[in-house]
PDB file of C-alpha atoms in Angstrom:
ATOM      1  CA  UNK A  27      23.046  80.702 103.005  1.00 53.00           C
ATOM      2  CA  UNK A  28      23.924  82.700 106.352  1.00 64.00           C
ATOM      3  CA  UNK A  29      23.817  85.900 106.517  1.00 76.00           C
ATOM      4  CA  UNK A  30      23.845  86.931 109.855  1.00 86.00           C
ATOM      5  CA  UNK A  31      27.286  89.157 110.376  1.00 86.00           C
ATOM      6  CA  UNK A  32      28.331  92.423 108.394  1.00 86.00           C
ATOM      7  CA  UNK A  33      31.993  91.403 109.355  1.00 87.00           C
ATOM      8  CA  UNK A  34      34.517  88.315 109.405  1.00 90.00           C
ATOM      9  CA  UNK A  35      33.179  85.580 110.990  1.00 91.00           C
ATOM     10  CA  UNK A  36      35.804  84.425 114.148  1.00 94.00           C
ATOM     11  CA  UNK A  37      34.392  81.245 115.094  1.00 95.00           C
ATOM     12  CA  UNK A  38      31.236  78.934 114.804  1.00 96.00           C
ATOM     13  CA  UNK A  39      30.055  76.748 117.728  1.00 97.00           C
ATOM     14  CA  UNK A  40      27.576  73.414 117.710  1.00 97.00           C
ATOM     15  CA  UNK A  41      25.872  72.228 120.657  1.00 97.00           C
ATOM     16  CA  UNK A  42      26.378  68.534 121.357  1.00 95.00           C
ATOM     17  CA  UNK A  43      23.108  67.064 119.626  1.00 96.00           C
ATOM     18  CA  UNK A  44      24.047  69.481 116.057  1.00 95.00           C
ATOM     19  CA  UNK A  45      20.538  71.051 116.422  1.00 97.00           C
ATOM     20  CA  UNK A  46      22.095  74.761 116.578  1.00 97.00           C
ATOM     21  CA  UNK A  47      25.340  76.714 115.534  1.00 96.00           C
ATOM     22  CA  UNK A  48      26.027  79.567 117.569  1.00 96.00           C
ATOM     23  CA  UNK A  49      28.702  82.241 115.471  1.00 96.00           C
ATOM     24  CA  UNK A  50      30.657  85.583 116.768  1.00 96.00           C
ATOM     25  CA  UNK A  51      31.966  88.424 114.676  1.00 95.00           C
ATOM     26  CA  UNK A  52      34.084  91.751 114.356  1.00 93.00           C
ATOM     27  CA  UNK A  53      30.535  93.749 113.715  1.00 94.00           C
ATOM     28  CA  UNK A  54      30.094  92.653 117.599  1.00 93.00           C
ATOM     29  CA  UNK A  55      27.580  90.286 117.266  1.00 95.00           C
ATOM     30  CA  UNK A  56      26.629  86.740 118.530  1.00 96.00           C
ATOM     31  CA  UNK A  57      24.119  84.620 116.296  1.00 96.00           C
ATOM     32  CA  UNK A  58      22.398  81.321 117.623  1.00 96.00           C
ATOM     33  CA  UNK A  59      20.460  79.836 114.585  1.00 95.00           C
ATOM     34  CA  UNK A  60      18.687  76.487 114.839  1.00 95.00           C
ATOM     35  CA  UNK A  61      19.635  74.095 111.681  1.00 94.00           C
ATOM     36  CA  UNK A  62      16.264  72.451 111.505  1.00 95.00           C
ATOM     37  CA  UNK A  63      13.911  75.281 112.201  1.00 94.00           C
ATOM     38  CA  UNK A  64      13.671  79.135 111.078  1.00 92.00           C
ATOM     39  CA  UNK A  65      14.269  80.242 114.542  1.00 93.00           C
ATOM     40  CA  UNK A  66      17.681  82.738 115.122  1.00 93.00           C
ATOM     41  CA  UNK A  67      18.559  84.980 118.055  1.00 94.00           C
ATOM     42  CA  UNK A  68      21.160  87.750 117.324  1.00 95.00           C
ATOM     43  CA  UNK A  69      22.970  89.368 120.427  1.00 95.00           C
ATOM     44  CA  UNK A  70      24.907  92.462 119.907  1.00 95.00           C
ATOM     45  CA  UNK A  71      27.980  93.294 122.137  1.00 94.00           C
ATOM     46  CA  UNK A  72      29.359  96.575 120.478  1.00 92.00           C
ATOM     47  CA  UNK A  73      32.877  95.022 120.506  1.00 94.00           C
ATOM     48  CA  UNK A  74      34.950  92.713 118.176  1.00 95.00           C
ATOM     49  CA  UNK A  75      33.721  88.948 119.419  1.00 96.00           C
ATOM     50  CA  UNK A  76      36.494  86.587 118.768  1.00 96.00           C
ATOM     51  CA  UNK A  77      35.130  83.477 120.557  1.00 97.00           C
ATOM     52  CA  UNK A  78      31.835  81.789 121.318  1.00 98.00           C
ATOM     53  CA  UNK A  79      30.550  78.409 122.656  1.00 98.00           C
ATOM     54  CA  UNK A  80      27.299  77.199 123.067  1.00 98.00           C
ATOM     55  CA  UNK A  81      26.488  75.046 125.802  1.00 97.00           C
ATOM     56  CA  UNK A  82      26.417  71.377 124.985  1.00 96.00           C
ATOM     57  CA  UNK A  83      22.654  70.940 125.881  1.00 96.00           C
ATOM     58  CA  UNK A  84      21.736  74.196 124.392  1.00 96.00           C
ATOM     59  CA  UNK A  85      18.794  72.493 122.474  1.00 95.00           C
ATOM     60  CA  UNK A  86      17.586  70.464 125.423  1.00 95.00           C
ATOM     61  CA  UNK A  87      17.673  73.302 128.561  1.00 94.00           C
ATOM     62  CA  UNK A  88      15.420  75.951 128.770  1.00 93.00           C
ATOM     63  CA  UNK A  89      18.517  78.115 129.954  1.00 94.00           C
ATOM     64  CA  UNK A  90      19.884  78.412 126.461  1.00 95.00           C
ATOM     65  CA  UNK A  91      23.183  79.560 127.326  1.00 97.00           C
ATOM     66  CA  UNK A  92      26.302  80.481 125.270  1.00 98.00           C
ATOM     67  CA  UNK A  93      29.471  81.759 126.519  1.00 98.00           C
ATOM     68  CA  UNK A  94      31.487  84.722 124.640  1.00 98.00           C
ATOM     69  CA  UNK A  95      34.264  86.562 124.752  1.00 96.00           C
ATOM     70  CA  UNK A  96      36.487  89.441 122.387  1.00 94.00           C
ATOM     71  CA  UNK A  97      38.478  92.612 122.482  1.00 93.00           C
ATOM     72  CA  UNK A  98      36.615  93.959 125.441  1.00 93.00           C
ATOM     73  CA  UNK A  99      38.283  91.450 127.865  1.00 94.00           C
ATOM     74  CA  UNK A 100      35.146  90.070 129.352  1.00 96.00           C
ATOM     75  CA  UNK A 101      34.343  86.718 129.126  1.00 97.00           C
ATOM     76  CA  UNK A 102      30.092  86.823 129.248  1.00 97.00           C
ATOM     77  CA  UNK A 103      27.669  84.030 130.131  1.00 97.00           C
ATOM     78  CA  UNK A 104      24.542  84.604 128.507  1.00 97.00           C
ATOM     79  CA  UNK A 105      21.797  82.885 129.747  1.00 96.00           C
ATOM     80  CA  UNK A 106      17.662  82.984 129.182  1.00 93.00           C
ATOM     81  CA  UNK A 107      15.085  83.095 131.668  1.00 85.00           C
ATOM     82  CA  UNK A 108      11.840  84.411 132.290  1.00 85.00           C
ATOM     83  CA  UNK A 109      12.350  88.446 131.448  1.00 86.00           C
ATOM     84  CA  UNK A 110      14.897  87.343 128.475  1.00 87.00           C
ATOM     85  CA  UNK A 111      18.423  86.816 127.844  1.00 90.00           C
ATOM     86  CA  UNK A 112      20.831  88.336 130.725  1.00 94.00           C
ATOM     87  CA  UNK A 113      24.451  88.614 130.101  1.00 96.00           C
ATOM     88  CA  UNK A 114      26.554  87.864 133.478  1.00 95.00           C
ATOM     89  CA  UNK A 115      30.595  88.472 133.541  1.00 96.00           C
ATOM     90  CA  UNK A 116      32.096  85.362 134.638  1.00 96.00           C
ATOM     91  CA  UNK A 117      35.760  86.932 134.408  1.00 95.00           C
ATOM     92  CA  UNK A 118      37.449  90.106 133.134  1.00 95.00           C
ATOM     93  CA  UNK A 119      40.685  92.205 133.286  1.00 93.00           C
ATOM     94  CA  UNK A 120      42.991  90.002 131.789  1.00 93.00           C
ATOM     95  CA  UNK A 121      43.088  91.319 127.908  1.00 92.00           C
ATOM     96  CA  UNK A 122      41.707  89.478 124.819  1.00 94.00           C
ATOM     97  CA  UNK A 123      39.346  86.823 125.816  1.00 95.00           C
ATOM     98  CA  UNK A 124      41.179  84.734 122.459  1.00 95.00           C
ATOM     99  CA  UNK A 125      39.402  81.051 122.769  1.00 96.00           C
ATOM    100  CA  UNK A 126      36.765  79.407 124.799  1.00 97.00           C
ATOM    101  CA  UNK A 127      35.344  75.961 125.154  1.00 97.00           C
ATOM    102  CA  UNK A 128      32.537  74.065 126.692  1.00 97.00           C
ATOM    103  CA  UNK A 129      32.130  70.653 127.799  1.00 96.00           C
ATOM    104  CA  UNK A 130      29.511  69.444 130.653  1.00 94.00           C
ATOM    105  CA  UNK A 131      30.101  71.956 133.600  1.00 95.00           C
ATOM    106  CA  UNK A 132      33.103  73.275 132.613  1.00 96.00           C
ATOM    107  CA  UNK A 133      34.160  76.169 130.717  1.00 97.00           C
ATOM    108  CA  UNK A 134      37.813  76.719 129.390  1.00 97.00           C
ATOM    109  CA  UNK A 135      39.036  79.995 128.276  1.00 97.00           C
ATOM    110  CA  UNK A 136      42.151  81.357 127.073  1.00 95.00           C
ATOM    111  CA  UNK A 137      43.140  85.117 127.812  1.00 94.00           C
ATOM    112  CA  UNK A 138      46.451  87.251 127.537  1.00 91.00           C
ATOM    113  CA  UNK A 139      47.255  85.747 131.253  1.00 91.00           C
ATOM    114  CA  UNK A 140      47.089  82.397 130.621  1.00 93.00           C
ATOM    115  CA  UNK A 141      43.843  79.527 130.659  1.00 95.00           C
ATOM    116  CA  UNK A 142      41.562  79.619 133.073  1.00 96.00           C
ATOM    117  CA  UNK A 143      38.619  77.067 133.777  1.00 96.00           C
ATOM    118  CA  UNK A 144      35.221  77.649 135.047  1.00 97.00           C
ATOM    119  CA  UNK A 145      32.804  75.371 136.552  1.00 97.00           C
ATOM    120  CA  UNK A 146      29.430  75.756 136.123  1.00 94.00           C
ATOM    121  CA  UNK A 147      27.816  73.553 138.740  1.00 94.00           C
ATOM    122  CA  UNK A 148      29.652  75.190 141.461  1.00 95.00           C
ATOM    123  CA  UNK A 149      29.489  79.115 140.211  1.00 93.00           C
ATOM    124  CA  UNK A 150      33.616  79.556 140.333  1.00 94.00           C
ATOM    125  CA  UNK A 151      36.766  79.308 138.748  1.00 93.00           C
ATOM    126  CA  UNK A 152      38.163  76.257 139.760  1.00 95.00           C
ATOM    127  CA  UNK A 153      42.039  76.639 138.172  1.00 94.00           C
ATOM    128  CA  UNK A 154      44.310  78.481 135.417  1.00 94.00           C
ATOM    129  CA  UNK A 155      47.514  78.148 133.859  1.00 92.00           C
ATOM    130  CA  UNK A 156      49.460  81.207 133.535  1.00 92.00           C
ATOM    131  CA  UNK A 157      51.392  82.018 130.373  1.00 89.00           C
ATOM    132  CA  UNK A 158      55.088  80.953 130.362  1.00 87.00           C
ATOM    133  CA  UNK A 159      57.271  84.802 131.015  1.00 89.00           C
ATOM    134  CA  UNK A 160      58.950  85.902 128.125  1.00 88.00           C
ATOM    135  CA  UNK A 161      56.266  83.467 126.008  1.00 87.00           C
ATOM    136  CA  UNK A 162      55.173  85.165 122.345  1.00 85.00           C
ATOM    137  CA  UNK A 163      52.185  87.501 122.031  1.00 83.00           C
ATOM    138  CA  UNK A 164      48.776  85.809 122.913  1.00 80.00           C
ATOM    139  CA  UNK A 165      47.425  87.611 119.715  1.00 79.00           C
ATOM    140  CA  UNK A 166      50.373  86.569 117.541  1.00 81.00           C
ATOM    141  CA  UNK A 167      50.256  82.595 118.711  1.00 84.00           C
ATOM    142  CA  UNK A 168      46.402  81.766 118.877  1.00 83.00           C
ATOM    143  CA  UNK A 169      45.608  79.571 121.660  1.00 86.00           C
ATOM    144  CA  UNK A 170      43.646  76.322 120.994  1.00 88.00           C
ATOM    145  CA  UNK A 171      41.557  74.713 123.691  1.00 92.00           C
ATOM    146  CA  UNK A 172      40.216  70.852 123.139  1.00 88.00           C
ATOM    147  CA  UNK A 173      38.434  68.638 125.613  1.00 86.00           C
ATOM    148  CA  UNK A 174      39.615  65.045 125.373  1.00 83.00           C
ATOM    149  CA  UNK A 175      38.531  62.007 127.907  1.00 73.00           C
TER     150      UNK A 175
END
């Protein structure tokens, strides 16, 4: 049984090995849980979190990274380092972050302004797709992001 959140769970994300699951909730928390051990880590962001994506290599990298976003309008990359976990805002100021997807070194996210892609290896945003003018509100028609080969 999974009792990590006190409000609606908005999304779950698995690493590529299927060893960890990340979840986010309207209670403002992100919880990363190991599926085969008792390891569980909880992060409190103080505002509803709508989306989360674990680094595909979360299980094998010491940095244990995930990216998250929500009503605060920030796309936040969390990394584990020598002194504990640290948040780094990758993007902000364009409304709610509705959806995020991570593949290889690329992170894609959808917010009120459109879809953007960030390259973790180059440490920069590399492209974007603006929302068409006159399109329905982003909160009514949710974005879906899928990486395909």
